[in-house]
Amino acid sequence: MKRNIQIEALDQIPLEKQRIELAERKCLGHPDSIADGIAESISQALCKTYLDEFGVVLHHNTDQGEVVAGESAPKFGGGRMIRPIYVLLDGRATKQFNGVNVPADAVAVEAAHKYIHKILPELNLNRELMIDCRLGTGSTDLRDVFKPSQGKIPRSNDTSFGVGHAPFSDVENIILNSSNYIDTKLRKKYPAIGQDIKIMGLRDGNTITLTVACAIVDRYCKDIREYSEYMSILNEEITAIAKKSTKRKVVVHVNTADDIRKKSVFLTVTGTSAEMGDDGSVGRGNRCNGLITPNRPMSMEATSGKNPINHIGKIYNLLSTQVAQECVKKVDGIEEMYIRLLSQIGKPIDQPLVASVQVLPECGVKLKDINADIREIVDDQLTNVTHITEKVIEGKLKTF
């Protein structure tokens, strides 16, 4: 069956040539990202449990969840938690199949514990964390849509859409690169750098300003002088990373709410503001490309925790981003590309109601000259849409 792929040329100012651009990332220890990570880790654990038990992934959606801040008393050299962080696990999961009971709640609790320990190693899970599991079971009609399809293309669980874009701008790349560098390299060298980091990027003309909020772990910071040194280190390191991705002027500000004179600073016991000040919710933070990009079209769907078999809010957001990146990589002459994939509930996920492709060709390039190449890539990616499912279950695709 021929797919409804509509390709059109955009007539607009490219983002990199617009005066103002905004983008941000909530890093792994931000309460919203913690909620996303827990939701996705539970979905992956359920998928593997279902596959081990029955050879198929059963219906579930764990894209609901809350992180409720505890209470702490940080101090230089080491403070303490006073009230635990509370985590609510909710959503839906299959708990019985073909007469066999599935320990979905136990799987969810174990997955949440493992993920939180990985992300927040300074948190004592025995006394500083409360997990409340309230997984329900899905509605009959949605479970019917989800029934194992024996090799057939799954049917969409919802009438919804996914959105993606490529290529990333200087600001977007700088934010992602800075986040990755801190998580994989800088924190190993300076364990005082906590996991709760938010990076906000502003490009005003040819000046990029990064405003960074970074938690500091108190036990690794002995006094306000050392705290100030860590602020300088973060500033220098992030500036150096940023300058590798742009020729524009870069200005970095770290923890602008600090009052050094009063010693009122972003000091934490565990490395996250979830210990005291901030709550978190699934889907309130980064989109599946790891960013929040108000200058770009975005879907408001929570990608994390949705089942990877037929939940369009997950599959089409991941796929649209992958399609856009693939087109920009393989087709010369694309300055910007935006993909929107729209489903209809109950219809095969490889047959969207529309695959909308918007292209801003480079100067001197005509859409008709690259149209066929773009169409071929979009069609091929939809034909192989179930590859998204495989990558998600294996943890090869990030959802936040």
Short mmCIF file of C-alpha atoms in Angstrom, two decimals:
data_model
loop_
_atom_site.label_atom_id
_atom_site.label_comp_id
_atom_site.label_asym_id
_atom_site.label_seq_id
_atom_site.Cartn_x
_atom_site.Cartn_y
_atom_site.Cartn_z
CA MET A 1 0.00 0.00 0.00
CA LYS A 2 1.39 3.37 -1.05
CA ARG A 3 2.14 5.68 1.88
CA ASN A 4 0.87 9.23 2.14
CA ILE A 5 4.20 11.08 2.14
CA GLN A 6 3.84 14.80 1.53
CA ILE A 7 7.00 16.82 0.89
CA GLU A 8 6.97 20.61 0.71
CA ALA A 9 9.51 23.40 0.61
CA LEU A 10 9.68 25.91 3.44
CA ASP A 11 10.05 29.62 2.79
CA GLN A 12 11.42 31.01 6.03
CA ILE A 13 14.55 32.37 7.67
CA PRO A 14 16.81 29.46 8.71
CA LEU A 15 17.08 29.14 12.48
CA GLU A 16 20.82 29.82 12.50
CA LYS A 17 20.13 33.15 10.75
CA GLN A 18 17.32 34.24 13.03
CA ARG A 19 18.20 36.82 15.70
CA ILE A 20 17.09 34.84 18.77
CA GLU A 21 17.29 31.12 19.52
CA LEU A 22 16.53 29.36 22.80
CA ALA A 23 17.18 25.76 23.82
CA GLU A 24 17.69 23.91 27.08
CA ARG A 25 18.44 20.53 28.60
CA LYS A 26 17.50 19.13 31.98
CA CYS A 27 20.33 16.71 32.75
CA LEU A 28 20.03 13.28 34.33
CA GLY A 29 19.70 14.36 37.97
CA HIS A 30 17.05 17.01 37.37
CA PRO A 31 13.79 15.83 39.04
CA ASP A 32 11.90 15.78 35.72
CA SER A 33 14.66 13.75 34.09
CA ILE A 34 14.77 11.39 37.07
CA ALA A 35 11.05 10.76 36.55
CA ASP A 36 11.62 10.16 32.82
CA GLY A 37 14.51 7.80 33.48
CA ILE A 38 12.58 5.76 36.01
CA ALA A 39 9.60 5.45 33.64
CA GLU A 40 11.79 4.28 30.76
CA SER A 41 13.79 1.86 32.90
CA ILE A 42 10.55 0.23 34.09
CA SER A 43 9.26 -0.12 30.53
CA GLN A 44 12.52 -1.74 29.42
CA ALA A 45 12.47 -4.11 32.40
CA LEU A 46 8.86 -5.10 31.70
CA CYS A 47 9.66 -5.69 28.02
CA LYS A 48 12.50 -8.05 28.94
CA THR A 49 10.35 -9.85 31.53
CA TYR A 50 7.53 -10.38 29.04
CA LEU A 51 9.96 -11.58 26.37
CA ASP A 52 11.62 -14.02 28.78
CA GLU A 53 8.28 -15.38 30.01
CA PHE A 54 6.16 -15.39 26.84
CA GLY A 55 8.35 -14.52 23.88
CA VAL A 56 6.38 -11.32 23.19
CA VAL A 57 6.12 -7.85 24.72
CA LEU A 58 2.75 -7.39 26.42
CA HIS A 59 0.70 -4.24 26.87
CA HIS A 60 2.06 -1.65 29.28
CA ASN A 61 2.53 2.09 29.62
CA THR A 62 4.57 3.48 32.50
CA ASP A 63 4.67 7.06 31.23
CA GLN A 64 3.14 8.33 34.46
CA GLY A 65 5.15 8.98 37.57
CA GLU A 66 6.09 11.57 40.13
CA VAL A 67 9.18 12.47 42.09
CA VAL A 68 8.25 14.36 45.26
CA ALA A 69 11.06 16.27 46.95
CA GLY A 70 12.27 15.22 50.37
CA GLU A 71 13.99 17.40 52.92
CA SER A 72 17.70 17.83 53.53
CA ALA A 73 20.21 19.83 55.55
CA PRO A 74 23.30 20.25 53.37
CA LYS A 75 26.48 21.74 54.76
CA PHE A 76 30.06 22.01 53.62
CA GLY A 77 31.92 18.77 54.35
CA GLY A 78 28.72 16.73 54.49
CA GLY A 79 25.12 17.25 55.59
CA ARG A 80 22.24 14.80 55.84
CA MET A 81 18.85 13.88 54.49
CA ILE A 82 15.98 14.54 56.90
CA ARG A 83 12.98 13.27 54.92
CA PRO A 84 13.19 10.75 52.06
CA ILE A 85 12.48 11.50 48.42
CA TYR A 86 9.12 9.96 47.47
CA VAL A 87 8.65 8.29 44.09
CA LEU A 88 5.22 7.28 42.78
CA LEU A 89 5.14 4.62 40.08
CA ASP A 90 1.86 4.47 38.20
CA GLY A 91 0.63 3.68 34.72
CA ARG A 92 -0.50 0.33 33.30
CA ALA A 93 1.00 -3.13 32.88
CA THR A 94 -0.17 -6.64 32.00
CA LYS A 95 -0.14 -8.69 35.20
CA GLN A 96 -1.62 -11.93 33.89
CA PHE A 97 -1.29 -13.64 30.50
CA ASN A 98 -2.55 -17.06 29.42
CA GLY A 99 -3.27 -17.90 33.04
CA VAL A 100 0.24 -16.97 34.22
CA ASN A 101 0.73 -14.23 36.81
CA VAL A 102 3.40 -11.65 36.00
CA PRO A 103 5.23 -9.88 38.88
CA ALA A 104 4.94 -6.51 37.16
CA ASP A 105 4.95 -4.48 40.39
CA ALA A 106 8.07 -6.21 41.69
CA VAL A 107 9.79 -5.73 38.33
CA ALA A 108 8.90 -2.03 38.38
CA VAL A 109 10.20 -1.44 41.92
CA GLU A 110 13.46 -3.27 41.21
CA ALA A 111 14.00 -1.34 37.96
CA ALA A 112 13.36 1.98 39.71
CA HIS A 113 15.83 1.16 42.48
CA LYS A 114 18.53 0.13 40.00
CA TYR A 115 18.09 3.25 37.90
CA ILE A 116 18.10 5.68 40.83
CA HIS A 117 21.21 4.03 42.28
CA LYS A 118 22.94 4.40 38.92
CA ILE A 119 22.02 8.07 38.52
CA LEU A 120 22.29 9.19 42.16
CA PRO A 121 25.03 7.08 43.77
CA GLU A 122 25.21 9.42 46.78
CA LEU A 123 21.59 8.63 47.72
CA ASN A 124 21.14 5.98 50.42
CA LEU A 125 18.29 3.92 48.98
CA ASN A 126 17.53 2.24 52.29
CA ARG A 127 16.72 5.39 54.22
CA GLU A 128 16.55 8.32 51.78
CA LEU A 129 14.08 6.97 49.22
CA MET A 130 10.45 5.81 49.33
CA ILE A 131 8.97 4.02 46.29
CA ASP A 132 5.21 3.56 46.04
CA CYS A 133 4.11 1.28 43.18
CA ARG A 134 0.54 1.74 41.95
CA LEU A 135 0.59 0.08 38.52
CA GLY A 136 -2.86 -0.73 37.21
CA THR A 137 -3.96 -2.78 34.19
CA GLY A 138 -4.88 -1.41 30.78
CA SER A 139 -8.36 -0.83 29.36
CA THR A 140 -9.83 -3.69 27.34
CA ASP A 141 -9.98 -1.84 24.01
CA LEU A 142 -6.35 -0.74 24.12
CA ARG A 143 -5.22 -4.23 25.08
CA ASP A 144 -7.18 -5.58 22.10
CA VAL A 145 -5.36 -3.15 19.78
CA PHE A 146 -2.09 -4.35 21.33
CA LYS A 147 -2.63 -8.12 20.99
CA PRO A 148 0.54 -9.96 19.84
CA SER A 149 0.41 -9.74 16.05
CA GLN A 150 2.44 -12.84 15.09
CA GLY A 151 4.76 -11.05 12.70
CA LYS A 152 2.23 -8.50 11.47
CA ILE A 153 2.83 -4.78 11.81
CA PRO A 154 1.39 -3.57 15.15
CA ARG A 155 -1.70 -1.36 15.13
CA SER A 156 -1.47 2.15 16.53
CA ASN A 157 -2.75 2.57 20.08
CA ASP A 158 -3.72 6.21 19.57
CA THR A 159 -4.42 8.97 17.08
CA SER A 160 -1.34 11.05 17.75
CA PHE A 161 1.76 12.48 16.13
CA GLY A 162 5.52 12.61 16.43
CA VAL A 163 7.84 15.45 15.46
CA GLY A 164 11.53 15.59 14.60
CA HIS A 165 14.07 17.95 13.10
CA ALA A 166 17.61 18.06 11.75
CA PRO A 167 20.30 19.21 11.71
CA PHE A 168 20.92 20.46 15.23
CA SER A 169 22.02 24.06 15.60
CA ASP A 170 25.21 25.28 17.26
CA VAL A 171 23.29 25.96 20.46
CA GLU A 172 21.64 22.55 20.49
CA ASN A 173 24.93 20.75 19.88
CA ILE A 174 26.73 22.78 22.53
CA ILE A 175 24.12 21.91 25.15
CA LEU A 176 24.16 18.19 24.34
CA ASN A 177 27.96 18.06 24.16
CA SER A 178 28.34 19.93 27.47
CA SER A 179 25.88 17.63 29.21
CA ASN A 180 27.59 14.52 27.89
CA TYR A 181 31.05 15.80 28.81
CA ILE A 182 30.04 16.56 32.38
CA ASP A 183 28.35 13.17 32.83
CA THR A 184 31.04 11.02 31.25
CA LYS A 185 34.31 12.81 32.05
CA LEU A 186 34.22 15.91 34.26
CA ARG A 187 32.32 14.36 37.19
CA LYS A 188 34.81 11.50 37.36
CA LYS A 189 37.53 14.07 37.93
CA TYR A 190 35.45 16.26 40.26
CA PRO A 191 32.88 14.15 42.18
CA ALA A 192 31.57 17.32 43.85
CA ILE A 193 29.73 18.09 40.60
CA GLY A 194 26.22 16.79 41.14
CA GLN A 195 23.88 15.15 38.65
CA ASP A 196 21.20 17.86 38.80
CA ILE A 197 22.20 20.26 36.05
CA LYS A 198 20.15 22.47 33.76
CA ILE A 199 21.74 24.14 30.76
CA MET A 200 19.83 26.99 29.13
CA GLY A 201 21.15 28.34 25.85
CA LEU A 202 20.43 31.71 24.29
CA ARG A 203 21.82 32.83 20.98
CA ASP A 204 21.36 36.54 20.38
CA GLY A 205 22.82 37.21 16.96
CA ASN A 206 26.33 35.78 17.11
CA THR A 207 26.64 35.63 20.90
CA ILE A 208 25.72 32.40 22.68
CA THR A 209 25.00 32.70 26.40
CA LEU A 210 24.79 29.55 28.48
CA THR A 211 23.15 29.78 31.88
CA VAL A 212 24.04 26.68 33.88
CA ALA A 213 22.55 25.54 37.19
CA CYS A 214 24.67 22.82 38.78
CA ALA A 215 24.21 21.11 42.14
CA ILE A 216 27.34 20.59 44.24
CA VAL A 217 27.62 17.54 46.54
CA ASP A 218 28.46 18.82 50.01
CA ARG A 219 30.66 15.97 51.25
CA TYR A 220 33.16 16.71 48.46
CA CYS A 221 33.25 20.47 49.09
CA LYS A 222 34.84 21.67 52.32
CA ASP A 223 34.04 25.40 52.26
CA ILE A 224 32.79 28.39 50.27
CA ARG A 225 36.23 28.99 48.78
CA GLU A 226 36.31 25.50 47.30
CA TYR A 227 32.73 25.92 46.10
CA SER A 228 33.79 29.06 44.22
CA GLU A 229 36.65 27.12 42.67
CA TYR A 230 34.19 24.55 41.33
CA MET A 231 32.17 27.35 39.76
CA SER A 232 35.29 28.54 37.97
CA ILE A 233 36.14 25.01 36.81
CA LEU A 234 32.62 24.50 35.41
CA ASN A 235 32.76 27.83 33.63
CA GLU A 236 36.13 27.11 32.04
CA GLU A 237 35.32 23.53 31.06
CA ILE A 238 31.91 24.29 29.55
CA THR A 239 33.33 27.27 27.66
CA ALA A 240 36.05 25.05 26.18
CA ILE A 241 33.53 22.40 25.10
CA ALA A 242 31.22 25.03 23.59
CA LYS A 243 33.97 26.61 21.53
CA LYS A 244 34.59 23.26 19.82
CA SER A 245 31.08 23.47 18.30
CA THR A 246 30.89 27.09 17.19
CA LYS A 247 32.85 30.07 15.90
CA ARG A 248 30.48 32.43 17.68
CA LYS A 249 31.23 34.22 20.91
CA VAL A 250 30.37 32.10 23.97
CA VAL A 251 29.54 33.43 27.44
CA VAL A 252 28.93 31.03 30.34
CA HIS A 253 27.24 31.82 33.65
CA VAL A 254 27.09 29.20 36.42
CA ASN A 255 24.70 29.21 39.40
CA THR A 256 23.59 32.81 38.99
CA ALA A 257 21.28 32.60 42.02
CA ASP A 258 24.23 32.11 44.40
CA ASP A 259 25.03 34.69 47.04
CA ILE A 260 28.63 33.87 47.91
CA ARG A 261 28.84 36.50 50.63
CA LYS A 262 25.87 34.99 52.47
CA LYS A 263 26.96 31.43 51.60
CA SER A 264 23.57 30.87 49.99
CA VAL A 265 24.56 28.46 47.21
CA PHE A 266 23.38 25.37 45.30
CA LEU A 267 24.74 22.86 47.81
CA THR A 268 23.16 19.41 48.12
CA VAL A 269 23.62 16.20 50.06
CA THR A 270 22.84 13.87 47.16
CA GLY A 271 23.49 15.86 43.98
CA THR A 272 19.87 16.62 43.12
CA SER A 273 17.37 19.30 44.07
CA ALA A 274 14.82 16.49 44.47
CA GLU A 275 16.23 16.08 47.96
CA MET A 276 14.66 19.35 49.02
CA GLY A 277 13.42 21.92 46.57
CA ASP A 278 11.99 20.45 43.38
CA ASP A 279 9.45 17.81 42.34
CA GLY A 280 9.52 16.01 39.00
CA SER A 281 7.04 14.54 36.53
CA VAL A 282 7.35 12.26 33.51
CA GLY A 283 7.16 14.19 30.24
CA ARG A 284 7.72 17.64 31.72
CA GLY A 285 11.33 17.90 30.61
CA ASN A 286 13.35 17.05 27.52
CA ARG A 287 11.85 15.78 24.30
CA CYS A 288 13.21 12.50 22.93
CA ASN A 289 16.15 14.29 21.26
CA GLY A 290 17.36 15.32 24.72
CA LEU A 291 16.39 18.96 24.34
CA ILE A 292 13.62 21.50 24.85
CA THR A 293 13.55 23.66 21.72
CA PRO A 294 10.92 26.43 21.61
CA ASN A 295 12.19 27.64 18.23
CA ARG A 296 11.34 24.27 16.70
CA PRO A 297 8.08 22.34 16.25
CA MET A 298 7.71 19.93 19.19
CA SER A 299 5.36 17.23 20.41
CA MET A 300 4.18 17.49 24.03
CA GLU A 301 4.02 13.69 24.36
CA ALA A 302 5.95 12.01 27.16
CA THR A 303 8.18 9.61 25.23
CA SER A 304 9.66 7.83 28.24
CA GLY A 305 7.77 4.84 29.65
CA LYS A 306 5.38 4.34 26.74
CA ASN A 307 5.41 0.84 25.32
CA PRO A 308 7.73 0.53 22.30
CA ILE A 309 5.42 -1.77 20.32
CA ASN A 310 2.52 0.42 19.22
CA HIS A 311 2.51 3.61 21.29
CA ILE A 312 2.78 6.39 18.73
CA GLY A 313 3.79 8.95 21.36
CA LYS A 314 7.04 7.03 21.63
CA ILE A 315 7.59 5.40 18.25
CA TYR A 316 6.76 8.35 15.97
CA ASN A 317 8.73 10.89 18.01
CA LEU A 318 11.81 8.66 17.90
CA LEU A 319 11.24 7.74 14.26
CA SER A 320 10.65 11.31 13.04
CA THR A 321 13.91 12.42 14.63
CA GLN A 322 15.72 9.46 13.07
CA VAL A 323 14.19 10.15 9.64
CA ALA A 324 15.21 13.82 9.72
CA GLN A 325 18.78 12.98 10.73
CA GLU A 326 19.05 10.28 8.08
CA CYS A 327 17.84 12.60 5.33
CA VAL A 328 20.24 15.38 6.28
CA LYS A 329 23.09 12.87 6.43
CA LYS A 330 22.42 11.25 3.06
CA VAL A 331 20.85 13.99 0.93
CA ASP A 332 22.94 17.00 -0.04
CA GLY A 333 21.27 20.41 -0.18
CA ILE A 334 19.10 20.37 2.97
CA GLU A 335 19.52 23.36 5.27
CA GLU A 336 16.73 22.39 7.68
CA MET A 337 14.17 19.59 7.79
CA TYR A 338 11.08 18.98 9.90
CA ILE A 339 9.17 15.70 10.05
CA ARG A 340 5.63 15.16 11.39
CA LEU A 341 4.13 11.67 11.47
CA LEU A 342 0.41 11.32 12.27
CA SER A 343 -1.26 8.03 13.16
CA GLN A 344 -4.82 6.78 13.38
CA ILE A 345 -5.78 4.49 16.24
CA GLY A 346 -6.11 0.89 15.11
CA LYS A 347 -4.20 1.40 11.84
CA PRO A 348 -0.81 -0.23 11.11
CA ILE A 349 2.02 1.89 12.49
CA ASP A 350 3.90 1.70 9.17
CA GLN A 351 0.98 3.45 7.45
CA PRO A 352 0.64 6.91 9.02
CA LEU A 353 -2.33 9.02 8.01
CA VAL A 354 0.33 11.42 6.75
CA ALA A 355 4.09 11.69 6.79
CA SER A 356 4.62 15.44 6.48
CA VAL A 357 8.10 16.46 5.37
CA GLN A 358 9.08 20.12 5.34
CA VAL A 359 12.40 21.03 3.76
CA LEU A 360 14.29 24.29 3.69
CA PRO A 361 16.65 23.72 0.74
CA GLU A 362 20.09 25.29 0.70
CA CYS A 363 20.61 28.32 -1.50
CA GLY A 364 20.63 27.24 -5.15
CA VAL A 365 19.00 23.86 -4.48
CA LYS A 366 15.51 23.09 -5.79
CA LEU A 367 13.23 20.72 -3.90
CA LYS A 368 12.34 18.80 -7.06
CA ASP A 369 15.99 17.78 -7.39
CA ILE A 370 16.11 16.11 -3.96
CA ASN A 371 12.45 15.13 -3.56
CA ALA A 372 12.85 11.53 -4.75
CA ASP A 373 15.82 10.84 -2.46
CA ILE A 374 13.96 12.20 0.56
CA ARG A 375 10.83 10.20 -0.27
CA GLU A 376 12.83 6.99 -0.57
CA ILE A 377 14.40 7.46 2.86
CA VAL A 378 11.08 8.29 4.54
CA ASP A 379 9.39 5.30 2.91
CA ASP A 380 12.22 2.95 3.88
CA GLN A 381 12.23 4.15 7.48
CA LEU A 382 8.48 3.56 7.75
CA THR A 383 8.83 0.11 6.20
CA ASN A 384 11.33 -0.75 8.94
CA VAL A 385 9.51 1.06 11.76
CA THR A 386 9.74 -1.96 14.08
CA HIS A 387 13.51 -1.39 14.26
CA ILE A 388 12.64 1.44 16.66
CA THR A 389 11.07 -1.12 18.98
CA GLU A 390 14.17 -3.31 18.96
CA LYS A 391 16.50 -0.40 19.69
CA VAL A 392 14.33 0.87 22.54
CA ILE A 393 14.16 -2.51 24.27
CA GLU A 394 17.93 -2.87 23.96
CA GLY A 395 18.42 0.62 25.43
CA LYS A 396 20.08 1.93 22.25
CA LEU A 397 17.74 4.92 21.85
CA LYS A 398 17.51 7.68 24.40
CA THR A 399 14.04 9.04 25.17
CA PHE A 400 14.94 12.17 27.11
#
